[in-house]
Coordinates of C-alpha atoms and ligand atoms in Angstrom, one line a residue:
X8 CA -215.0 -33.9 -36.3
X9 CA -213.2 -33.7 -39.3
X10 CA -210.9 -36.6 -40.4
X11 CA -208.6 -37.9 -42.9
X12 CA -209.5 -40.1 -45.2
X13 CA -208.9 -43.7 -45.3
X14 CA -207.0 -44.6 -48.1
X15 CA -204.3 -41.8 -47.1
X16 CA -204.5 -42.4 -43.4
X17 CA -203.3 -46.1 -43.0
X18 CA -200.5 -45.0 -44.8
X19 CA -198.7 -43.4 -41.9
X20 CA -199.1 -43.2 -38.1
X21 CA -200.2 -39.7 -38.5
X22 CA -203.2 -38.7 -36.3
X23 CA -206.6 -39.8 -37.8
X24 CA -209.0 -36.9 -36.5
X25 CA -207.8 -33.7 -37.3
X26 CA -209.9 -31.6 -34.7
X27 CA -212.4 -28.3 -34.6
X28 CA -211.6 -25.2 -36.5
X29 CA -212.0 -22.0 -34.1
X30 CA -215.0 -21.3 -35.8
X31 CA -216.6 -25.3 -35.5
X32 CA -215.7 -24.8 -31.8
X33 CA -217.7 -22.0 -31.1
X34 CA -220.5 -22.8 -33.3
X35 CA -220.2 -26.3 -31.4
X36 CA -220.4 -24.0 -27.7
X37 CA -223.1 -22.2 -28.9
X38 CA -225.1 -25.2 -29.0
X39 CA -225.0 -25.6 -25.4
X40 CA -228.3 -25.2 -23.4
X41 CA -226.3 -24.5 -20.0
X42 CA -228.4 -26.4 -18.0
X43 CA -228.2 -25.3 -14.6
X44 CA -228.5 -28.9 -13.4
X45 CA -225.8 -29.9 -15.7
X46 CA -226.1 -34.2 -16.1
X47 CA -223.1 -34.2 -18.5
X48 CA -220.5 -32.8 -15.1
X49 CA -222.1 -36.5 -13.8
X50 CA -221.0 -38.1 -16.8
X51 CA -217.6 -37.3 -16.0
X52 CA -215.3 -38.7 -13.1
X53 CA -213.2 -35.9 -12.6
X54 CA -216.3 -33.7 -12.5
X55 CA -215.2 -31.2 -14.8
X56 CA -217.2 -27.6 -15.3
X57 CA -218.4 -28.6 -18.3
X58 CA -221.1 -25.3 -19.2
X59 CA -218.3 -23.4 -17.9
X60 CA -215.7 -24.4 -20.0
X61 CA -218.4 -24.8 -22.8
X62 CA -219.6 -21.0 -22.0
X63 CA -215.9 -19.2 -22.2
X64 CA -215.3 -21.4 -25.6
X65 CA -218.4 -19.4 -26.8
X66 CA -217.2 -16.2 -25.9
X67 CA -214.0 -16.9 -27.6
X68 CA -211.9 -17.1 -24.3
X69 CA -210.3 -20.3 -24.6
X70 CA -207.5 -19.5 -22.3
X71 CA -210.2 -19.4 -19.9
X72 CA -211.6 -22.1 -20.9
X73 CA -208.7 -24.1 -20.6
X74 CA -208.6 -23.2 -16.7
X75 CA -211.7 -24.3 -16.1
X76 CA -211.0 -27.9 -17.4
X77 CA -207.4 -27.6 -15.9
X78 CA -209.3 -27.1 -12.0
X79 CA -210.1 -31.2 -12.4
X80 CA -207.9 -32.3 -15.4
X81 CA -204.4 -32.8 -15.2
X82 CA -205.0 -34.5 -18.7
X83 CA -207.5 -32.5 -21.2
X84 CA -205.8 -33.0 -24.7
X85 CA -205.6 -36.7 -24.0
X86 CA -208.8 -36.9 -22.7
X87 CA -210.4 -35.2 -25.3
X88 CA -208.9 -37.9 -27.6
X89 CA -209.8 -41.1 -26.3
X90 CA -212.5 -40.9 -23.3
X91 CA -215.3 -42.8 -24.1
X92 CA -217.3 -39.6 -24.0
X93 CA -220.3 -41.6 -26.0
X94 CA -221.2 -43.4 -22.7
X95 CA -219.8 -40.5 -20.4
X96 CA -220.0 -37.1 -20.5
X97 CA -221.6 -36.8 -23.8
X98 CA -223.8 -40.1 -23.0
X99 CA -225.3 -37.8 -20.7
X100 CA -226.1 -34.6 -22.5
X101 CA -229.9 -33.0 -23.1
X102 CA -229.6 -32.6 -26.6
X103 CA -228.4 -36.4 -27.5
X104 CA -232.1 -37.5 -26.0
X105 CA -233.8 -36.0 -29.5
X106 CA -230.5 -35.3 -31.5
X107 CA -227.1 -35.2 -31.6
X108 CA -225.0 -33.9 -27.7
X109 CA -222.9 -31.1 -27.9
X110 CA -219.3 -32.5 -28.9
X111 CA -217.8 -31.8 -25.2
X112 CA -214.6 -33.9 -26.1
X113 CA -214.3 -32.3 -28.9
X114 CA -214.1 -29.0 -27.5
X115 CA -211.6 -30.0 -24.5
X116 CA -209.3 -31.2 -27.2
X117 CA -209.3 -28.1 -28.9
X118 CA -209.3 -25.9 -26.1
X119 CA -206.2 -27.9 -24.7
X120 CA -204.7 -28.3 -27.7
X121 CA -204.6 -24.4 -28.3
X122 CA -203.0 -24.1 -25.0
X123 CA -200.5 -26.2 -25.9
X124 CA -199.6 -24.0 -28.9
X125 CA -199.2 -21.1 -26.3
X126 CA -197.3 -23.3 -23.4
X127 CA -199.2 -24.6 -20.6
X128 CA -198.8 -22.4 -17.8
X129 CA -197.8 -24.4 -14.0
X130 CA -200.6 -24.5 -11.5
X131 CA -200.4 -23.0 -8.5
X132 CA -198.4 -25.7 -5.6
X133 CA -199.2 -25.4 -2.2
X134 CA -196.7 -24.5 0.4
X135 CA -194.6 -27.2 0.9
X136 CA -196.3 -29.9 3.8
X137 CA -192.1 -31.9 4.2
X138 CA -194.0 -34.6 3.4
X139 CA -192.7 -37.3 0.8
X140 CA -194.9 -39.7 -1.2
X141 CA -194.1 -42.4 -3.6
X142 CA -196.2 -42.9 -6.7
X143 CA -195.2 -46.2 -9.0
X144 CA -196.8 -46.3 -12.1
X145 CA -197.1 -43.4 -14.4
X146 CA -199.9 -43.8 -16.4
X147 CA -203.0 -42.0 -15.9
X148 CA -203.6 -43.1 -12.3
X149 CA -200.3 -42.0 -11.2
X150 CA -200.1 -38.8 -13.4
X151 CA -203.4 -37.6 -11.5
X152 CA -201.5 -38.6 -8.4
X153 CA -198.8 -37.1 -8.9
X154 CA -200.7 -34.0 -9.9
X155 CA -203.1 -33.7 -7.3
X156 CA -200.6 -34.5 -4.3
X157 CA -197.8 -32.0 -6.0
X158 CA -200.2 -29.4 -5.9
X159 CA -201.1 -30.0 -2.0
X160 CA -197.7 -29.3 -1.0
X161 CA -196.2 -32.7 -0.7
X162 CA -192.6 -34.1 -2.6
X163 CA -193.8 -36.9 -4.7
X164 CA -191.8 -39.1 -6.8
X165 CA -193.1 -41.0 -9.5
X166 CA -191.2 -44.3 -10.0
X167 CA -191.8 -45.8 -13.5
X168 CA -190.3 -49.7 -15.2
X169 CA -190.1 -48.1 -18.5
X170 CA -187.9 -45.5 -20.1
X171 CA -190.6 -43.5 -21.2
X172 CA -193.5 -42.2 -18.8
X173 CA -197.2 -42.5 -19.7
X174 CA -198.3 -46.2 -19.4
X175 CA -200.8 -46.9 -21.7
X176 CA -200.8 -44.1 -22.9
X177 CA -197.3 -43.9 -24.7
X178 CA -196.7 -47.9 -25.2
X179 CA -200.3 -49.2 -26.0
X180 CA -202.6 -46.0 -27.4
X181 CA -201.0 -45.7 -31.2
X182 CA -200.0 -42.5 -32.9
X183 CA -202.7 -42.1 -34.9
X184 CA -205.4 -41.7 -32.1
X185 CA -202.8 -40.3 -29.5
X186 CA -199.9 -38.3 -30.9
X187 CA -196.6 -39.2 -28.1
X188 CA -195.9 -35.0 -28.4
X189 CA -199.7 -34.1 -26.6
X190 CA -198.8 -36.7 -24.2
X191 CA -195.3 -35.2 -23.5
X192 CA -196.4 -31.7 -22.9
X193 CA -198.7 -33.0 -20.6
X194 CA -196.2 -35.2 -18.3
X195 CA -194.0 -32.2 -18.5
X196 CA -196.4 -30.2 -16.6
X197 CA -196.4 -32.6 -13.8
X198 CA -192.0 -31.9 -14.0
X199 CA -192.6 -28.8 -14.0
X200 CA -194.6 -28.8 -10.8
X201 CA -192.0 -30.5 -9.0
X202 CA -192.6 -33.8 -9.4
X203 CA -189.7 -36.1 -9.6
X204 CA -190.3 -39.1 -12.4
X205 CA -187.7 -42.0 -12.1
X206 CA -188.5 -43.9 -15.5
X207 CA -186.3 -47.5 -15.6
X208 CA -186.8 -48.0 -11.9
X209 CA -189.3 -50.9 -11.4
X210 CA -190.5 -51.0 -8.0
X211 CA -190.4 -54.8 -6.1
X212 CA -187.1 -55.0 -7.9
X213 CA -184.3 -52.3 -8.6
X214 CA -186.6 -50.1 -5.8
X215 CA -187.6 -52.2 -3.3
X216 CA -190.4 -52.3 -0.8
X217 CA -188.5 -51.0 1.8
X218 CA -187.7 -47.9 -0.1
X219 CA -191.2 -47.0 -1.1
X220 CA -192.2 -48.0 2.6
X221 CA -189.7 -45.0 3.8
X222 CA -192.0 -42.5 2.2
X223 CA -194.8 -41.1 4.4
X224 CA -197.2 -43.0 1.8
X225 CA -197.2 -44.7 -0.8
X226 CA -199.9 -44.5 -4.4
X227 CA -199.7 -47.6 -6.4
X228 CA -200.9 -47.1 -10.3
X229 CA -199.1 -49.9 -12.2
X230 CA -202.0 -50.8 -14.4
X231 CA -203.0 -54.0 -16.2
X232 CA -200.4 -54.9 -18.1
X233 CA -200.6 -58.2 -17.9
X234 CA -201.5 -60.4 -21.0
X235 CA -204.0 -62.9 -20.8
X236 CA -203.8 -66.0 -23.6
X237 CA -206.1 -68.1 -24.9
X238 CA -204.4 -71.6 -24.1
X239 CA -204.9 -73.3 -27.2
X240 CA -202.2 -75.4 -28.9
X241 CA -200.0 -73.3 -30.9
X242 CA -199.9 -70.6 -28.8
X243 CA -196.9 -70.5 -28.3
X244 CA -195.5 -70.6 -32.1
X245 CA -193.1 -68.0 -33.2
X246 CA -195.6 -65.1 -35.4
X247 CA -198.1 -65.2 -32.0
X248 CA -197.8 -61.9 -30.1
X249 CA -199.8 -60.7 -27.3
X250 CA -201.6 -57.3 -28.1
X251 CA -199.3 -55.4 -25.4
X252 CA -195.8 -56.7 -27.3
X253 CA -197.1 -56.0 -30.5
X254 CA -197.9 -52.4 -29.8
X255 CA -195.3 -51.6 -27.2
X256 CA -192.8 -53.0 -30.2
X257 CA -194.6 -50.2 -32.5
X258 CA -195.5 -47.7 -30.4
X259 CA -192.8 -47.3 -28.1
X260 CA -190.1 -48.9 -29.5
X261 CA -190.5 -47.8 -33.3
X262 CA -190.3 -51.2 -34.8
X263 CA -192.2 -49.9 -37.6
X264 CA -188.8 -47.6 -38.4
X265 CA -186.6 -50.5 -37.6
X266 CA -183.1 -50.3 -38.9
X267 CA -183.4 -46.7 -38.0
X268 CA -184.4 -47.6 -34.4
X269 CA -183.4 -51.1 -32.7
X270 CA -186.5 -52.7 -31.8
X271 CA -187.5 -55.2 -34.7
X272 CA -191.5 -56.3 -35.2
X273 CA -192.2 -59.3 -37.8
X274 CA -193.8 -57.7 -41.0
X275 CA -196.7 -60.2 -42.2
X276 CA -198.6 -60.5 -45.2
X277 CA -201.5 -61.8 -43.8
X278 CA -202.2 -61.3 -39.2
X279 CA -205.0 -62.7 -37.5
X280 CA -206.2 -60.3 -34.3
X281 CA -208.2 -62.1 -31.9
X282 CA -210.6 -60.1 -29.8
X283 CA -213.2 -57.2 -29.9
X284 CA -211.9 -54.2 -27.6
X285 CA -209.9 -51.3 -28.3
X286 CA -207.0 -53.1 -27.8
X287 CA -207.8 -55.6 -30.6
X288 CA -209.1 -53.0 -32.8
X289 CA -205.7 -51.0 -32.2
X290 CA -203.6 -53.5 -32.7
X291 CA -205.4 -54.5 -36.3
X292 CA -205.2 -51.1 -37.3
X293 CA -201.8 -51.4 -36.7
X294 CA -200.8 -54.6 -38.2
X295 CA -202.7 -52.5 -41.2
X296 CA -200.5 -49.8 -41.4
X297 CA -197.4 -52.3 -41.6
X298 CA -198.8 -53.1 -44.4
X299 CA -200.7 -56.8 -43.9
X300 CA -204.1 -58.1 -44.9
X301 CA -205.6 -58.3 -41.6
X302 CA -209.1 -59.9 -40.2
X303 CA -210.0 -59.6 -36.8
X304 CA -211.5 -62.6 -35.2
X305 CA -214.3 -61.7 -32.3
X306 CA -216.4 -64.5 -30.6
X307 CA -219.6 -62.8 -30.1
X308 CA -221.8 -60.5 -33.0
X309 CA -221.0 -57.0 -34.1
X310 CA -223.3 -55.3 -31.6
X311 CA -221.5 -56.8 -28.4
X312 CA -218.2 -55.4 -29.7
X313 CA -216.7 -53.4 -26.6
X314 CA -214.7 -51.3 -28.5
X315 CA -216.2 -47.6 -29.2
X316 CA -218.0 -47.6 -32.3
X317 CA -215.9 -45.0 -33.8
X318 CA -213.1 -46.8 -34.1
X319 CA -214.4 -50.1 -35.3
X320 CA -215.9 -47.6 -38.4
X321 CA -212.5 -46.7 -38.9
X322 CA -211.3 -49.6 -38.6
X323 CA -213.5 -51.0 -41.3
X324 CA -213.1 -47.8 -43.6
X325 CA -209.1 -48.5 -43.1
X326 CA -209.8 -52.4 -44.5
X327 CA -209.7 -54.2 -41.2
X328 CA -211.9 -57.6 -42.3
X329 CA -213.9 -58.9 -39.4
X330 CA -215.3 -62.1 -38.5
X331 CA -217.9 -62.4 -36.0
X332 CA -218.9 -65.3 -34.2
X333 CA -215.6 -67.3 -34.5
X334 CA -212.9 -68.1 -32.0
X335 CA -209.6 -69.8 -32.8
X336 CA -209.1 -72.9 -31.2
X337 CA -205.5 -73.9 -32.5
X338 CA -202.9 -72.7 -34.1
X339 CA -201.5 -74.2 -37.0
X340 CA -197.4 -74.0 -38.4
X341 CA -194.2 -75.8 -39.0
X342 CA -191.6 -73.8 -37.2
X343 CA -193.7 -70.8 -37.3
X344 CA -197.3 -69.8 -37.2
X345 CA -199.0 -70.4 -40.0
X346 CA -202.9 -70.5 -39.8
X347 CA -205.8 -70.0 -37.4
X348 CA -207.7 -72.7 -37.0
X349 CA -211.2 -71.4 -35.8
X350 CA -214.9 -72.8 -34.6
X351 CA -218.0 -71.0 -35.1
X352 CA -220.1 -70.1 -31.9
X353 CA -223.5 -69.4 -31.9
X354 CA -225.3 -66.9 -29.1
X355 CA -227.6 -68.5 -26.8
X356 CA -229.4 -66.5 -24.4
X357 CA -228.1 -67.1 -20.5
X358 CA -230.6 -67.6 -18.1
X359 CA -229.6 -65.0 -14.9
X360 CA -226.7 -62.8 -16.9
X361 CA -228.8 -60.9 -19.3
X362 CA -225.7 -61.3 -21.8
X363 CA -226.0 -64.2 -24.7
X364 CA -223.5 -66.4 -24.1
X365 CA -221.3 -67.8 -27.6
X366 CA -221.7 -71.8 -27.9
X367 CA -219.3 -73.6 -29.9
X368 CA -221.0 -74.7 -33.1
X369 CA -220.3 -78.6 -33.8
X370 CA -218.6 -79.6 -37.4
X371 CA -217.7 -75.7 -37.9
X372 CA -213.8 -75.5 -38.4
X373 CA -212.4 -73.1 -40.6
X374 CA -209.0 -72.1 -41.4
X375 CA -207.2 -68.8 -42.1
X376 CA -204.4 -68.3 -43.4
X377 CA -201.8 -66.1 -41.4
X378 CA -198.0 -65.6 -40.7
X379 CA -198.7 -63.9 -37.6
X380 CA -201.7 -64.0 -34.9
X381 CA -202.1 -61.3 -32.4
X382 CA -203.9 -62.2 -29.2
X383 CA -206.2 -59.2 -27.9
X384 CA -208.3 -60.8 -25.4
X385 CA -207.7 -59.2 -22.2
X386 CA -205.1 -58.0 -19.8
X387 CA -204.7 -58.5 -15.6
X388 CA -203.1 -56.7 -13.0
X389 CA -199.4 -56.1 -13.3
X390 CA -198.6 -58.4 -10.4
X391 CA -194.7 -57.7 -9.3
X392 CA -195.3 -55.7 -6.7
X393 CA -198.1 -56.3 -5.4
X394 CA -197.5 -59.3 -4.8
X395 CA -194.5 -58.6 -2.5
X396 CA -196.2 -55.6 -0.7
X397 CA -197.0 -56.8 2.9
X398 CA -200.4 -56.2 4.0
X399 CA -202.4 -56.0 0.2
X400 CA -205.3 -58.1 -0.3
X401 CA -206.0 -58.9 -3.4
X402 CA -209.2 -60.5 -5.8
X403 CA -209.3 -63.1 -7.6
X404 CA -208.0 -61.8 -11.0
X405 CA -204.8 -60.4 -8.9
X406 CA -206.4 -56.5 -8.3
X407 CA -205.7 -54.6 -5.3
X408 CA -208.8 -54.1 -3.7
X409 CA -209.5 -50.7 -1.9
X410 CA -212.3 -48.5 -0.5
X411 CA -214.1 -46.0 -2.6
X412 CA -211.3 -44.0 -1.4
X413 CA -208.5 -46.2 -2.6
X414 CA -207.2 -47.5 0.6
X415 CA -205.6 -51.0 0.9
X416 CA -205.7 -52.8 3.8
X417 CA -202.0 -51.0 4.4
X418 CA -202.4 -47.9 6.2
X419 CA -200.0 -46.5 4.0
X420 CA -200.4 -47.7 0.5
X421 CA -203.4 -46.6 -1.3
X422 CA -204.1 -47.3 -4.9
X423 CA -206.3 -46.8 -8.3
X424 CA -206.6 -47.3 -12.2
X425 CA -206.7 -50.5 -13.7
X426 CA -204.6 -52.3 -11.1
X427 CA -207.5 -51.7 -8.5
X428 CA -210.3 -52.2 -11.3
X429 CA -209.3 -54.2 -13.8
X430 CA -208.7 -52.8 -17.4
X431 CA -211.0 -50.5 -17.8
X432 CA -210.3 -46.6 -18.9
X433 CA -207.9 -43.6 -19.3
X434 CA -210.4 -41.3 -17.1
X435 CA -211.6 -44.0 -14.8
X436 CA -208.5 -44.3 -13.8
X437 CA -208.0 -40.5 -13.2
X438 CA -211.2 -40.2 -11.3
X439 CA -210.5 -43.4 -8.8
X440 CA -206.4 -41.5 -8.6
X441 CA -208.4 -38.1 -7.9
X442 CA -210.2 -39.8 -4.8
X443 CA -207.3 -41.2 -3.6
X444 CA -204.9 -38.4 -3.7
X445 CA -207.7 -36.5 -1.5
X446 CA -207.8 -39.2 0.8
X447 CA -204.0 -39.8 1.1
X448 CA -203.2 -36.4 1.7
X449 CA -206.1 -36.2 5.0
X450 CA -204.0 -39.1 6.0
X451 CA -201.1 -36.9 5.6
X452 CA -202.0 -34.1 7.4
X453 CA -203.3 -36.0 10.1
X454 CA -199.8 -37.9 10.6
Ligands
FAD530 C1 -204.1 -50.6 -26.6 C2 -205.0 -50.0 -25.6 C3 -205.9 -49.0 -26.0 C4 -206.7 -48.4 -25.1 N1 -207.6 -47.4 -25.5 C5 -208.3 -46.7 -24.7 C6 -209.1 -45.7 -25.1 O1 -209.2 -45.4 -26.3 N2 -209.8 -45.0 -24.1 C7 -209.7 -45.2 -22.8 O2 -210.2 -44.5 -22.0 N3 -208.9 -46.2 -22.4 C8 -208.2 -47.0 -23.3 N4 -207.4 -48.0 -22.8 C9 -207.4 -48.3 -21.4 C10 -206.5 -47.3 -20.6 O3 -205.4 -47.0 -21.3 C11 -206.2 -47.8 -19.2 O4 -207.4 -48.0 -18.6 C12 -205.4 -46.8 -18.5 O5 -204.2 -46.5 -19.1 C13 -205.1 -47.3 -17.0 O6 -204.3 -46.3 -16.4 P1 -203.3 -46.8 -15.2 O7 -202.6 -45.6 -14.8 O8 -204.1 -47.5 -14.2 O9 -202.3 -47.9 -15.9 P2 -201.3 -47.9 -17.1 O10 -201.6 -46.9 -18.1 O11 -201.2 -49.3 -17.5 O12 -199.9 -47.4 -16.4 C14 -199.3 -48.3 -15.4 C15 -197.8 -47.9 -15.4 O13 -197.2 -48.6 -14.4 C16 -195.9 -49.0 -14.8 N5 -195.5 -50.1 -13.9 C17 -196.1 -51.4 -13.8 N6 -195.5 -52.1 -12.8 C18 -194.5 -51.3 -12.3 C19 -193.5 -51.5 -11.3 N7 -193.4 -52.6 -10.6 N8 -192.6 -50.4 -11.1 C20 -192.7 -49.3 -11.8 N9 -193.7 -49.1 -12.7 C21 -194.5 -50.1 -13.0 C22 -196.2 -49.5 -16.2 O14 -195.0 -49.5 -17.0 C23 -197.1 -48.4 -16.7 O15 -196.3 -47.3 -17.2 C24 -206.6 -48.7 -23.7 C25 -205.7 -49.7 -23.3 C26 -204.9 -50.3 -24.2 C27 -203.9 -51.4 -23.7
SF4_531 S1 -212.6 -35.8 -19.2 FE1 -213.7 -37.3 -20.5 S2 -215.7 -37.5 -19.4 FE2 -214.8 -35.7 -18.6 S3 -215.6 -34.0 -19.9 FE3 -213.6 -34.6 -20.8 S4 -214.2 -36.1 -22.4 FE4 -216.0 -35.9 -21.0

């Protein structure tokens, strides 16, 4: 896919691929074998006709195209943007095994994205069932939801903390990769379904248990949001954000545009980004376009980095410098941070995990220089509410744990995304929602 280059790109938050030309598209559909034992519909967890949708882009229907995906997708512009189609649906395709798979997110970009241009049209909503259901968290969990119980009849309302719905996908994915616009039309397809959204209403506080208990169920999706630190001394220095401020600041808030908006960020000359996932690599390419010299700090080698390749390139092309095999282990500053001091690790191989494990090398301090460090290492579970639903059960890192269908152990209260699994991703979530919509509405019907 076409892109913009570097040196203009990390100039502005303006998006970074610039998508398929109608003619790229079809010569891209064309390419599909249309496999009548499809493996790429696998690859995908909201089992989307792929060859179908691949097929009508060929023939130049893409407003049948777009119906296909729309059958299982609540979410096709902004899953064609950042699934991690390399490992899913793509990972699976015929053609990568001597060459390059057919571009499948690619296409559903394009095909939602000229959609979009056209208006979206409303799926079809079931006859109304009277029943109500509560959804809290409006990222992609609760989106799908919302989506999927909307269109089985029921009156769902979507309670979200924020002012803006979305989740991740409005506070934490920037600009560049995720325009806010595609991921407006697509919440406003769930309003225009029938879907009440309460943003500013944070559940286990201004709406309490009791009120989401009065619904005839209850979906929880409120995500990992929760920033984990690294614990070293410094930490907590002014100039040391967590990954989550520093993009919500940005992102949601517009501190890059601050007087204009009210929501300041610190500018720095020099930032220090700890970690090696998307977050981290967002969150550098960030700091980048505010302007800073900024090196990324990952304690394992290039090849373990679990961000997708793709964006570490760009990251690189935009001037991101990375350091490998290094982890901070104080933070230096008189008032305000100042420096990262860091140790080199070395990889041993682990006996039973399969993974090297990084061992601190002795004698191997280094400084860098930097007025402010941004700590990307991990999120958990949101814990508010569920903490103060009765009848949850949670793991050890704080997640909800459910069936395969995303029941808790409350008859009532199912849930899915990242506050079930753990951070994990935009269309995992959507899949585990998917399941549990279905389920929740048996339960329904059966009541
Ligand atoms: C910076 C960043 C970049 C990422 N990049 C990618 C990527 O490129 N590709 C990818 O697939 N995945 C990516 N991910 C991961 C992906 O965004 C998440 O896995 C996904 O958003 C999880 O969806 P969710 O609906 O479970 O939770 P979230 O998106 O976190 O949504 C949860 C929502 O619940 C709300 N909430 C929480 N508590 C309450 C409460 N008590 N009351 C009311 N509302 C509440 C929150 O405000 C939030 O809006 C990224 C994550 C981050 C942070
Ligand atoms: S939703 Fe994601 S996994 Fe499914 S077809 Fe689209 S890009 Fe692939």
């Amino acid at each position: 896919m076409a892109e913009r280059p570097a040196g203009e790109r990390v100039k502005d938050f303006d998006e970074v691929d610039t998508g398929l030309s109608e003619e790229e598209a079809v010569a891209e559909a064309e390419r599909c074998l249309q496999c009548t034992k499809p493996s790429c519909v696998k690859g995908c967890p909201v089992e989307i006709d792929i060859p179908a949708f691949i097929a009508r882009v060929a023939e130049r229907d893409f407003h049948g195209a777009a119906s296909v995906i729309r059958e299982n997708n609540i979410l096709p512009a902004i899953c064609g943007r950042v699934c991690p189609q390399e490992v899913q649906c793509e990972g699976q395709c015929i053609l990568g095994a001597k060459g390059t798979p057919v571009r499948i997110g690619a296409l559903e970009r394009f095909v939602a994205d000229r959609e979009r241009e056209s208006g979206i049209p409303v799926p079809r909503v079931d006859e109304p069932t009277g029943k109500r259901v509560a959804v809290v968290g409006s990222g992609p969990a609760g989106i799908t939801a919302a989506a999927e119980l909307a269109r089985m009849g029921h009156a769902v309302t979507v309670y979200e903390s924020l002012h803006e719905p979305g989740g991740v996908l409005v506070y934490g994915i920037p600009e560049f990769r995720l325009p806010k616009d595609v991921v407006r039309a697509e919440i406003d397809l769930l309003r225009r379904m029938g879907v009440t959204i309460l943003t500013n209403h944070v559940a286990g506080s201004s709406v309490t248990v009791d009120d989401l208990l009065s619904h005839d169920a209850v979906f929880i999706g409120t995500g990992a949001g929760l920033p984990y630190f690294m614990g070293i001394p410094g930490e907590n220095l002014p100039g040391v954000y967590s990954a989550n401020e520093f993009l919500t600041r940005v992102n949601l808030m517009r501190a890059d545009r601050f007087p204009e908006y009210d929501t300041p960020v610190r500018h720095a000359g020099r930032v220090v980004v700890v970690g090696g996932g998307n977050v981290a690599m967002d969150a550098a390419r960030v700091a980048r376009r505010l302007g800073a010299r900024t090196t990324l700090v990952y304690r394992r080698r290039r090849e373990d980095l679990p961000a997708r390749q793709v964006e570490v390139r760009r990251a690189e092309e935009e001037g991101v410098e990375f350091i490998f095999c290094a982890s901070p282990v104080r933070l230096l500053g008189d008032g305000c941070v100042e420096g990262v001091v860091c140790q080199r690790m070395e990889m041993c191989p682990t006996g039973g995990s399969g993974r090297p494990e990084p061992v601190p090398v002795e004698g191997s301090l280094f400084t860098i220089d930097a007025d402010m460090c941004i700590v990307a290492i991990g999120q958990g579970p949101n814990p508010l509410l569920v903490r103060m639903l009765p009848g949850i059960s949670r793991g050890e890192r704080g997640n909800v744990l459910v069936d395969d269908e995303g029941r808790t152990a409350h008859p009532k209260v199912f849930a899915a995304g990242d506050i079930a699994t753990g951070a994990a991703t935009v269309i995992l979530a959507m899949g585990g929602a998917k399941r549990a919509a279905r389920a929740m509405d048996r339960m329904l019907r059966r009541k």
